[in-house]
Amino acid sequence: MVMEIEEKVIEAKKASIILASVSTDTKNAALEAMAKALDDNRDQILAANQKDIEAAEKLRRKGELSQALVDRLKVSDSKISGMIDGIRDVINLKDPVGQTMDALELDEGLELYKVSCPIGLIGVIFEARPDVVPQVMALCLKSGNATIFKGGSEALNSNRVIFDLLNQAAESVKGMTKGAFQLMETREEVNDILSMDAYIDLLIPRGSNAFVKYMQNNTKIPVLGHADGICHVYVDDEADLKKAYDVCFDSKAQYPAVCNAMETLLINAKIAEKFLPKMARMYDEACVEMRCDDASFKILEEIDFIKSAGRATEDDWRTEYNDLILSIKIVNSMEEAIEHINNYGSHHTDAIITENDLRKKRFTDLVDSSSVMINASTRFADGFRYGKGAEVGISTNKIHARGPVGMEGLLIYKYILVGNGDKVADYVGPEAKKYTHRRLNKIACDALSRK
C-alpha cells in the first residue's frame, strides 16, 4: 500500500515540473472542460452525494458524526452551480506564473529578475466538504501546482465522482500534463502522506480543529491553514443598531457550520439593555442557543419570550461551535473587547460595529486577526467573496500567506540572472568594476518568452 501511494506521489511530483510550464491558454481550456464536466454530470454527482449523506445520517444518529459535518457534506444543485462559477472565475483571473515581481540591473547588461513560480506539489487533506476538490484543483491548475487530494471517508463517493470528472476533463485537453492530480482514499494514506516531505512541498488541511492540529504536529512538511475559527463581533456604544442587528444575525445564523461564522458576541455595556433584547429575539426565532455571561444573562432572564438563554462557562469563550450556538459577553469598553478577542480568539476573523472613525482604526490596528471587518459580517472572509475566484483555505499563519488564500498563496518565486559571459572576478580586487544596482522598470524578463 505504501509503495502504491509513493508511486502516485512521485508521479505527481514529476508532473508538477511540467505543469509549471503549461501555457495559459491550455490551462484555461482545461478549466473550462472541468466546468463543463460538472455541468453535464449533475445527476451523477448528486446520486453519489446522496449515498454519502445516507451513510453520514446513520453515523450521526449513533453519535459518531456531528450535524455540522453532515451539513458540510451536502451537495445540492446550487452548490454544483457554485463549483462551476468558481472554476470559471479562476479562468478570468490573470495567470500568476512567470510574472516579474522585481527587476534590478546589477551592472550594464547584467540583469536580475524575481519571477513568480509554482510551489510544486501540494497535498490537500480535508474532511467532509466535496466542494474543496473543484475549488482547490482549479486554483492549483491555474497556478501550475500538482496536487494530491485526500478526502474524508464520509465523502468517499462524492469525492471520487467529482475528482474523476475533473481530472478526466482536464487531461483530455491537448497539452495538459498527465498525472498532476491524484486522489487517495484510505485512512492509512494520511499518515503516509505526512511522511513524504521529500516530495510534497506544502500541506493544506481542511477540517476540524483536532484534524488540523494533528497535521501540524505530525509532519515536517510546511502546513498552511488554521486550527480554529473563533470569530467575534463587537457592538460598540457608537454603533448604528440597524447595522448591528443585520451584521450580528448574518455572522451567526446565515450559515453556522463554517469557520468564519461568529462564535462570540461582545456588546458595550452602554447600549446592552437597548440592543440585546431585540437581538436575542432574532436569535431565538432562528433557534440559536445563547450562552451568556452574568451581565447579559441578567438582561435576558427577565424577558419571557427568550427560551434559549443559558450561562456561559470559561470554556465557551474558547469554543468553535460550528452550530447554532453563540456565547455573549458584555464589556465596558472597546479596549476590553480587543483584549478579549486577542486572548480568546483564533486570529481568524473579527468585526466591529461602530460609526466612530477613530475606533474603527484603533480596532483594526490592535486586533491581531487575518481578517478584520468594519460594519460587515464575518462571513465575508472567503476567497470567492474576496475576488480570488475560490480559496485553498484560510490561514492564520503570519508567514507566506494569511487570511483567505487564493492563488497568491500557491506561488513562490525564483531569481533569474541574465548576463553576457559576466564573471564575479571582474568585481573583485583593487580595480574592481562597480555594481550599479539600478531598479529596472520591466514587466518581464527579456530573456524569457511569456506563455
Short mmCIF file of C-alpha atoms in Angstrom, two decimals:
data_model
loop_
_atom_site.label_atom_id
_atom_site.label_comp_id
_atom_site.label_asym_id
_atom_site.label_seq_id
_atom_site.Cartn_x
_atom_site.Cartn_y
_atom_site.Cartn_z
CA MET A 1 0.00 0.00 0.00
CA VAL A 2 2.77 2.45 0.97
CA MET A 3 4.59 1.73 -2.29
CA GLU A 4 1.43 2.40 -4.31
CA ILE A 5 0.97 5.73 -2.52
CA GLU A 6 4.60 6.65 -3.02
CA GLU A 7 4.31 5.87 -6.73
CA LYS A 8 1.33 8.22 -7.03
CA VAL A 9 3.16 10.96 -5.15
CA ILE A 10 6.31 10.56 -7.27
CA GLU A 11 4.23 10.66 -10.45
CA ALA A 12 2.55 13.88 -9.31
CA LYS A 13 5.91 15.37 -8.29
CA LYS A 14 7.35 14.72 -11.76
CA ALA A 15 4.21 16.11 -13.39
CA SER A 16 4.49 19.28 -11.27
CA ILE A 17 7.68 20.25 -13.08
CA ILE A 18 6.00 20.02 -16.47
CA LEU A 19 2.77 21.65 -15.28
CA ALA A 20 4.73 24.73 -14.25
CA SER A 21 5.40 25.47 -17.94
CA VAL A 22 1.95 24.75 -19.41
CA SER A 23 0.57 27.72 -21.36
CA THR A 24 -2.18 29.97 -20.05
CA ASP A 25 -4.48 29.06 -22.96
CA THR A 26 -4.09 25.35 -22.25
CA LYS A 27 -4.76 25.80 -18.54
CA ASN A 28 -7.86 27.88 -19.24
CA ALA A 29 -9.13 25.29 -21.74
CA ALA A 30 -8.66 22.59 -19.10
CA LEU A 31 -10.57 24.67 -16.56
CA GLU A 32 -13.45 25.20 -18.98
CA ALA A 33 -13.52 21.44 -19.67
CA MET A 34 -13.70 20.86 -15.90
CA ALA A 35 -16.61 23.29 -15.51
CA LYS A 36 -18.48 21.66 -18.38
CA ALA A 37 -17.91 18.19 -16.95
CA LEU A 38 -19.57 19.21 -13.68
CA ASP A 39 -22.47 20.83 -15.51
CA ASP A 40 -23.03 17.81 -17.75
CA ASN A 41 -22.94 15.29 -14.90
CA ARG A 42 -25.02 16.91 -12.15
CA ASP A 43 -27.21 13.83 -11.65
CA GLN A 44 -24.18 11.58 -11.23
CA ILE A 45 -22.68 13.93 -8.60
CA LEU A 46 -25.96 14.24 -6.67
CA ALA A 47 -26.50 10.48 -6.70
CA ALA A 48 -23.02 9.85 -5.31
CA ASN A 49 -23.52 12.52 -2.67
CA GLN A 50 -26.85 11.02 -1.63
CA LYS A 51 -25.06 7.76 -0.81
CA ASP A 52 -22.65 9.67 1.41
CA ILE A 53 -25.47 11.61 3.10
CA GLU A 54 -27.43 8.45 3.90
CA ALA A 55 -24.35 6.82 5.44
CA ALA A 56 -23.49 10.01 7.34
CA GLU A 57 -27.01 10.34 8.78
CA LYS A 58 -26.73 6.81 10.20
CA LEU A 59 -23.45 7.74 11.87
CA ARG A 60 -24.96 10.98 13.18
CA ARG A 61 -27.84 9.10 14.78
CA LYS A 62 -25.29 6.87 16.51
CA GLY A 63 -23.43 9.94 17.74
CA GLU A 64 -20.37 9.13 15.64
CA LEU A 65 -20.67 12.17 13.34
CA SER A 66 -21.68 15.75 14.16
CA GLN A 67 -24.54 17.60 12.47
CA ALA A 68 -22.04 20.25 11.38
CA LEU A 69 -20.05 17.63 9.48
CA VAL A 70 -23.20 16.29 7.82
CA ASP A 71 -24.12 19.84 6.77
CA ARG A 72 -20.69 20.40 5.21
CA LEU A 73 -21.03 17.13 3.32
CA LYS A 74 -24.24 18.02 1.47
CA VAL A 75 -24.06 18.86 -2.23
CA SER A 76 -27.06 20.48 -3.91
CA ASP A 77 -27.73 21.59 -7.46
CA SER A 78 -27.00 25.17 -6.41
CA LYS A 79 -23.70 24.06 -4.83
CA ILE A 80 -22.71 22.43 -8.11
CA SER A 81 -23.52 25.73 -9.84
CA GLY A 82 -21.29 27.42 -7.28
CA MET A 83 -18.47 24.99 -8.07
CA ILE A 84 -18.85 25.74 -11.78
CA ASP A 85 -18.92 29.51 -11.21
CA GLY A 86 -15.82 29.22 -9.03
CA ILE A 87 -13.89 27.41 -11.78
CA ARG A 88 -14.95 29.96 -14.40
CA ASP A 89 -13.95 32.80 -12.10
CA VAL A 90 -10.45 31.28 -11.96
CA ILE A 91 -10.36 31.25 -15.77
CA ASN A 92 -10.87 35.02 -15.70
CA LEU A 93 -8.02 35.57 -13.25
CA LYS A 94 -4.65 36.60 -14.62
CA ASP A 95 -2.15 33.75 -14.92
CA PRO A 96 0.16 34.37 -11.95
CA VAL A 97 3.02 32.18 -13.18
CA GLY A 98 6.08 33.81 -14.73
CA GLN A 99 5.24 37.35 -13.62
CA THR A 100 8.18 39.64 -12.99
CA MET A 101 7.89 40.80 -9.39
CA ASP A 102 11.06 42.87 -9.36
CA ALA A 103 13.90 43.73 -11.76
CA LEU A 104 17.34 45.05 -10.88
CA GLU A 105 20.33 45.96 -13.01
CA LEU A 106 23.47 44.71 -11.26
CA ASP A 107 25.59 46.30 -13.97
CA GLU A 108 25.07 47.27 -17.58
CA GLY A 109 23.98 44.11 -19.40
CA LEU A 110 23.68 42.11 -16.17
CA GLU A 111 20.07 41.99 -15.03
CA LEU A 112 18.41 40.20 -12.12
CA TYR A 113 14.72 39.24 -12.21
CA LYS A 114 12.49 38.00 -9.42
CA VAL A 115 9.88 35.84 -11.16
CA SER A 116 6.80 34.10 -9.74
CA CYS A 117 6.62 30.32 -9.99
CA PRO A 118 4.52 27.45 -8.57
CA ILE A 119 5.37 25.91 -5.21
CA GLY A 120 5.36 22.43 -6.77
CA LEU A 121 3.36 19.58 -5.26
CA ILE A 122 0.55 20.49 -2.86
CA GLY A 123 -1.07 17.97 -0.54
CA VAL A 124 -4.69 18.81 0.32
CA ILE A 125 -6.19 16.77 3.17
CA PHE A 126 -9.79 17.56 4.00
CA GLU A 127 -12.89 16.34 5.81
CA ALA A 128 -16.46 16.25 4.55
CA ARG A 129 -16.75 19.10 2.03
CA PRO A 130 -16.64 17.71 -1.54
CA ASP A 131 -16.61 21.26 -2.96
CA VAL A 132 -12.99 21.50 -1.80
CA VAL A 133 -11.95 19.36 -4.79
CA PRO A 134 -13.04 21.73 -7.61
CA GLN A 135 -12.04 24.84 -5.64
CA VAL A 136 -8.52 23.67 -4.97
CA MET A 137 -7.97 21.85 -8.25
CA ALA A 138 -8.93 24.96 -10.22
CA LEU A 139 -6.56 27.21 -8.27
CA CYS A 140 -3.72 24.69 -8.31
CA LEU A 141 -4.07 24.07 -12.04
CA LYS A 142 -4.10 27.78 -12.91
CA SER A 143 -1.09 28.40 -10.65
CA GLY A 144 0.79 25.41 -12.09
CA ASN A 145 0.83 23.24 -8.97
CA ALA A 146 0.30 19.48 -8.99
CA THR A 147 -1.99 18.25 -6.21
CA ILE A 148 -2.55 15.19 -4.05
CA PHE A 149 -6.11 15.06 -2.65
CA LYS A 150 -7.06 13.05 0.42
CA GLY A 151 -10.69 13.41 1.42
CA GLY A 152 -12.55 12.05 4.41
CA SER A 153 -14.20 8.63 4.23
CA GLU A 154 -17.60 10.24 4.90
CA ALA A 155 -17.42 11.87 1.42
CA LEU A 156 -15.86 8.92 -0.40
CA ASN A 157 -18.44 8.61 -3.20
CA SER A 158 -18.81 12.35 -3.77
CA ASN A 159 -15.05 12.95 -3.85
CA ARG A 160 -14.39 10.08 -6.22
CA VAL A 161 -17.01 11.12 -8.76
CA ILE A 162 -16.12 14.82 -8.68
CA PHE A 163 -12.37 14.14 -8.84
CA ASP A 164 -12.69 11.67 -11.72
CA LEU A 165 -14.88 14.05 -13.72
CA LEU A 166 -12.50 16.96 -13.19
CA ASN A 167 -9.30 15.01 -13.78
CA GLN A 168 -10.52 13.28 -16.92
CA ALA A 169 -11.80 16.57 -18.31
CA ALA A 170 -8.51 18.38 -17.62
CA GLU A 171 -6.34 15.59 -19.05
CA SER A 172 -8.48 15.44 -22.20
CA VAL A 173 -7.21 18.88 -23.22
CA LYS A 174 -4.28 18.83 -25.64
CA GLY A 175 -1.08 19.99 -23.97
CA MET A 176 -2.20 19.29 -20.41
CA THR A 177 0.11 17.34 -18.15
CA LYS A 178 -0.96 13.79 -17.21
CA GLY A 179 -0.74 12.58 -13.62
CA ALA A 180 -0.54 16.02 -11.99
CA PHE A 181 -3.65 15.36 -9.87
CA GLN A 182 -4.04 12.28 -7.69
CA LEU A 183 -6.77 11.12 -5.30
CA MET A 184 -6.13 9.00 -2.22
CA GLU A 185 -8.96 7.40 -0.31
CA THR A 186 -7.91 5.25 2.64
CA ARG A 187 -7.38 6.45 6.22
CA GLU A 188 -3.90 4.89 6.31
CA GLU A 189 -2.80 7.12 3.45
CA VAL A 190 -2.96 10.24 5.63
CA ASN A 191 0.00 9.23 7.79
CA ASP A 192 1.85 8.02 4.70
CA ILE A 193 1.40 11.42 3.07
CA LEU A 194 2.59 13.22 6.20
CA SER A 195 5.92 11.40 5.99
CA MET A 196 6.60 12.29 2.34
CA ASP A 197 8.41 15.58 2.91
CA ALA A 198 10.92 14.63 0.21
CA TYR A 199 8.20 15.08 -2.43
CA ILE A 200 5.35 17.20 -1.07
CA ASP A 201 6.14 20.92 -0.80
CA LEU A 202 3.10 22.20 1.11
CA LEU A 203 0.16 20.69 3.01
CA ILE A 204 -3.25 22.35 3.21
CA PRO A 205 -5.58 20.72 5.76
CA ARG A 206 -9.32 21.49 5.72
CA GLY A 207 -11.36 20.14 8.61
CA SER A 208 -11.95 20.17 12.36
CA ASN A 209 -9.64 21.80 14.90
CA ALA A 210 -8.32 18.45 16.09
CA PHE A 211 -7.76 17.33 12.49
CA VAL A 212 -5.72 20.41 11.55
CA LYS A 213 -3.69 20.31 14.77
CA TYR A 214 -2.88 16.67 14.10
CA MET A 215 -1.50 17.62 10.67
CA GLN A 216 0.57 20.45 12.13
CA ASN A 217 2.04 18.23 14.86
CA ASN A 218 2.88 15.18 12.75
CA THR A 219 4.75 16.30 9.67
CA LYS A 220 7.91 18.09 8.58
CA ILE A 221 6.05 19.48 5.56
CA PRO A 222 5.03 23.17 5.88
CA VAL A 223 1.32 23.42 6.76
CA LEU A 224 -0.92 26.26 5.58
CA GLY A 225 -4.16 26.61 7.49
CA HIS A 226 -5.91 27.38 10.73
CA ALA A 227 -6.79 25.15 13.65
CA ASP A 228 -9.72 27.20 14.98
CA GLY A 229 -12.31 29.68 13.73
CA ILE A 230 -13.30 31.51 16.91
CA CYS A 231 -14.67 34.72 15.42
CA HIS A 232 -16.12 37.74 17.28
CA VAL A 233 -18.34 40.71 16.60
CA TYR A 234 -18.03 43.71 18.93
CA VAL A 235 -21.01 46.10 19.04
CA ASP A 236 -19.69 49.49 20.12
CA ASP A 237 -21.72 52.07 22.05
CA GLU A 238 -21.49 54.29 18.94
CA ALA A 239 -22.88 51.60 16.65
CA ASP A 240 -25.74 52.08 14.19
CA LEU A 241 -28.07 49.47 15.71
CA LYS A 242 -29.74 48.65 12.39
CA LYS A 243 -26.32 47.70 11.02
CA ALA A 244 -25.56 45.82 14.23
CA TYR A 245 -28.71 43.66 14.03
CA ASP A 246 -28.03 42.80 10.39
CA VAL A 247 -24.34 42.02 10.83
CA CYS A 248 -24.68 40.08 14.08
CA PHE A 249 -27.51 37.94 12.74
CA ASP A 250 -25.78 37.19 9.45
CA SER A 251 -22.46 36.43 11.14
CA LYS A 252 -24.06 33.68 13.25
CA ALA A 253 -27.22 32.41 11.58
CA GLN A 254 -26.64 32.70 7.82
CA TYR A 255 -24.54 29.50 7.85
CA PRO A 256 -23.15 28.50 11.25
CA ALA A 257 -21.23 25.34 10.25
CA VAL A 258 -18.20 27.18 8.87
CA CYS A 259 -15.01 28.68 10.25
CA ASN A 260 -15.92 32.31 9.52
CA ALA A 261 -19.20 32.25 11.47
CA MET A 262 -19.28 34.31 14.67
CA GLU A 263 -18.92 32.33 17.89
CA THR A 264 -18.83 35.19 20.45
CA LEU A 265 -20.84 38.42 20.52
CA LEU A 266 -19.34 41.26 22.56
CA ILE A 267 -21.62 44.18 23.46
CA ASN A 268 -20.69 47.51 25.00
CA ALA A 269 -22.41 47.92 28.37
CA LYS A 270 -23.74 51.38 27.47
CA ILE A 271 -26.07 50.02 24.78
CA ALA A 272 -26.61 46.45 26.00
CA GLU A 273 -30.07 46.94 27.51
CA LYS A 274 -31.27 48.69 24.37
CA PHE A 275 -29.62 46.36 21.85
CA LEU A 276 -29.66 42.88 23.35
CA PRO A 277 -33.39 42.13 23.80
CA LYS A 278 -34.24 42.60 20.10
CA MET A 279 -31.05 40.83 19.03
CA ALA A 280 -31.88 37.90 21.34
CA ARG A 281 -35.39 37.69 19.92
CA MET A 282 -33.92 37.40 16.40
CA TYR A 283 -31.58 34.64 17.56
CA ASP A 284 -34.37 32.89 19.46
CA GLU A 285 -36.54 32.77 16.36
CA ALA A 286 -33.60 31.29 14.42
CA CYS A 287 -33.13 28.60 17.12
CA VAL A 288 -29.76 29.97 18.23
CA GLU A 289 -28.78 28.82 21.72
CA MET A 290 -27.30 31.73 23.66
CA ARG A 291 -24.67 31.17 26.36
CA CYS A 292 -24.44 34.39 28.39
CA ASP A 293 -22.10 35.96 30.89
CA ASP A 294 -23.66 37.24 34.14
CA ALA A 295 -24.45 40.71 32.79
CA SER A 296 -26.13 39.59 29.56
CA PHE A 297 -27.99 36.77 31.32
CA LYS A 298 -29.40 39.26 33.81
CA ILE A 299 -30.88 41.28 30.93
CA LEU A 300 -32.39 38.26 29.20
CA GLU A 301 -33.66 36.20 32.14
CA GLU A 302 -36.48 38.66 32.76
CA ILE A 303 -37.74 38.50 29.16
CA ASP A 304 -40.45 35.87 28.82
CA PHE A 305 -40.01 35.17 25.10
CA ILE A 306 -36.36 34.17 25.38
CA LYS A 307 -36.29 30.37 25.53
CA SER A 308 -32.69 29.52 24.75
CA ALA A 309 -30.53 31.69 27.02
CA GLY A 310 -28.22 29.95 29.49
CA ARG A 311 -24.99 30.59 31.37
CA ALA A 312 -21.59 30.66 29.65
CA THR A 313 -18.58 28.91 31.11
CA GLU A 314 -14.93 29.79 30.67
CA ASP A 315 -14.68 27.07 28.00
CA ASP A 316 -17.33 28.79 25.88
CA TRP A 317 -15.03 31.72 25.13
CA ARG A 318 -12.54 29.26 23.61
CA THR A 319 -15.02 27.11 21.70
CA GLU A 320 -15.71 26.97 17.97
CA TYR A 321 -19.29 25.67 17.88
CA ASN A 322 -19.87 25.41 14.11
CA ASP A 323 -23.52 25.28 15.12
CA LEU A 324 -26.46 27.48 16.14
CA ILE A 325 -24.80 28.26 19.48
CA LEU A 326 -23.46 31.68 20.48
CA SER A 327 -21.61 32.97 23.53
CA ILE A 328 -22.47 36.52 24.61
CA LYS A 329 -20.48 38.88 26.81
CA ILE A 330 -20.98 42.50 27.87
CA VAL A 331 -17.81 44.61 28.01
CA ASN A 332 -17.20 48.10 29.39
CA SER A 333 -15.08 49.41 26.52
CA MET A 334 -13.63 48.69 23.11
CA GLU A 335 -10.27 48.08 24.76
CA GLU A 336 -11.81 45.32 26.87
CA ALA A 337 -13.34 43.81 23.73
CA ILE A 338 -9.98 43.87 21.94
CA GLU A 339 -8.28 42.24 24.92
CA HIS A 340 -10.92 39.50 24.95
CA ILE A 341 -10.56 38.89 21.20
CA ASN A 342 -6.78 38.68 21.27
CA ASN A 343 -6.86 36.45 24.36
CA TYR A 344 -9.61 34.00 23.39
CA GLY A 345 -9.80 34.31 19.61
CA SER A 346 -8.04 32.28 16.95
CA HIS A 347 -6.78 35.24 14.85
CA HIS A 348 -9.22 34.28 12.09
CA THR A 349 -11.91 36.96 11.55
CA ASP A 350 -13.28 39.60 13.91
CA ALA A 351 -15.59 42.57 13.40
CA ILE A 352 -16.53 45.90 14.96
CA ILE A 353 -19.85 47.71 14.54
CA THR A 354 -19.33 51.44 15.11
CA GLU A 355 -19.73 54.84 13.49
CA ASN A 356 -16.68 56.23 15.32
CA ASP A 357 -13.82 56.57 12.80
CA LEU A 358 -11.10 56.68 15.45
CA ARG A 359 -12.36 53.43 16.97
CA LYS A 360 -12.54 51.79 13.56
CA LYS A 361 -8.83 52.49 13.07
CA ARG A 362 -7.83 51.52 16.60
CA PHE A 363 -9.76 48.24 16.37
CA THR A 364 -8.17 47.29 13.04
CA ASP A 365 -4.72 48.28 14.33
CA LEU A 366 -4.93 46.27 17.55
CA VAL A 367 -6.98 43.17 16.70
CA ASP A 368 -4.42 40.55 15.66
CA SER A 369 -6.50 38.63 13.13
CA SER A 370 -6.10 37.67 9.49
CA SER A 371 -9.33 39.50 8.57
CA VAL A 372 -10.87 42.45 10.43
CA MET A 373 -14.31 43.71 9.43
CA ILE A 374 -15.85 47.15 9.98
CA ASN A 375 -19.67 47.15 9.92
CA ALA A 376 -19.71 43.94 7.89
CA SER A 377 -20.37 40.25 8.55
CA THR A 378 -17.55 37.89 9.44
CA ARG A 379 -18.97 35.58 6.77
CA PHE A 380 -17.33 37.73 4.08
CA ALA A 381 -13.95 36.19 4.99
CA ASP A 382 -13.87 33.89 1.99
CA GLY A 383 -11.67 33.53 -1.08
CA PHE A 384 -14.55 33.74 -3.56
CA ARG A 385 -16.03 36.80 -1.86
CA TYR A 386 -12.57 38.39 -1.72
CA GLY A 387 -12.35 38.11 -5.50
CA LYS A 388 -9.82 35.28 -5.56
CA GLY A 389 -12.06 33.02 -7.66
CA ALA A 390 -12.02 30.46 -4.85
CA GLU A 391 -9.75 29.63 -1.95
CA VAL A 392 -7.48 26.80 -0.93
CA GLY A 393 -8.19 27.62 2.71
CA ILE A 394 -7.98 30.32 5.34
CA SER A 395 -4.64 30.78 7.03
CA THR A 396 -3.92 32.32 10.40
CA ASN A 397 -0.19 31.94 9.78
CA LYS A 398 2.00 35.04 9.80
CA ILE A 399 4.37 33.83 7.11
CA HIS A 400 3.87 33.13 3.41
CA ALA A 401 0.09 33.65 3.24
CA ARG A 402 -2.62 34.92 5.60
CA GLY A 403 -6.43 35.11 5.56
CA PRO A 404 -8.44 33.60 2.68
CA VAL A 405 -5.74 32.15 0.44
CA GLY A 406 -6.16 32.12 -3.32
CA MET A 407 -3.56 31.56 -5.99
CA GLU A 408 -1.11 34.01 -4.40
CA GLY A 409 -0.67 31.50 -1.57
CA LEU A 410 0.29 28.79 -4.07
CA LEU A 411 3.17 30.74 -5.54
CA ILE A 412 6.77 31.31 -4.63
CA TYR A 413 9.46 32.94 -6.73
CA LYS A 414 12.85 32.31 -8.25
CA TYR A 415 15.66 34.66 -9.22
CA ILE A 416 16.79 34.72 -12.85
CA LEU A 417 20.08 36.43 -13.65
CA VAL A 418 20.64 37.37 -17.31
CA GLY A 419 24.21 38.15 -18.35
CA ASN A 420 26.64 38.02 -21.24
CA GLY A 421 29.58 35.98 -20.06
CA ASP A 422 29.87 38.02 -16.87
CA LYS A 423 32.13 36.79 -14.06
CA VAL A 424 32.46 37.69 -10.37
CA ALA A 425 36.25 38.05 -10.72
CA ASP A 426 35.71 41.37 -12.55
CA TYR A 427 34.07 42.78 -9.43
CA VAL A 428 36.85 41.81 -7.00
CA GLY A 429 40.18 43.48 -6.30
CA PRO A 430 41.65 46.99 -6.47
CA GLU A 431 40.35 47.66 -9.99
CA ALA A 432 37.00 46.00 -9.48
CA LYS A 433 34.02 47.08 -11.52
CA LYS A 434 31.20 48.70 -9.55
CA TYR A 435 27.67 47.37 -9.31
CA THR A 436 25.02 49.86 -10.42
CA HIS A 437 22.10 48.20 -8.53
CA ARG A 438 19.66 50.25 -10.57
CA ARG A 439 15.96 49.43 -10.35
CA LEU A 440 14.53 48.45 -13.75
CA ASN A 441 11.05 49.29 -14.95
CA LYS A 442 10.50 46.00 -16.74
CA ILE A 443 7.36 43.89 -16.67
CA ALA A 444 9.07 40.74 -17.94
CA CYS A 445 12.46 39.18 -18.21
CA ASP A 446 13.81 39.92 -21.73
CA ALA A 447 15.47 36.51 -21.86
CA LEU A 448 12.18 34.68 -21.35
CA SER A 449 9.12 34.45 -23.56
CA ARG A 450 5.80 34.61 -21.76
CA LYS A 451 3.36 31.85 -22.36
#
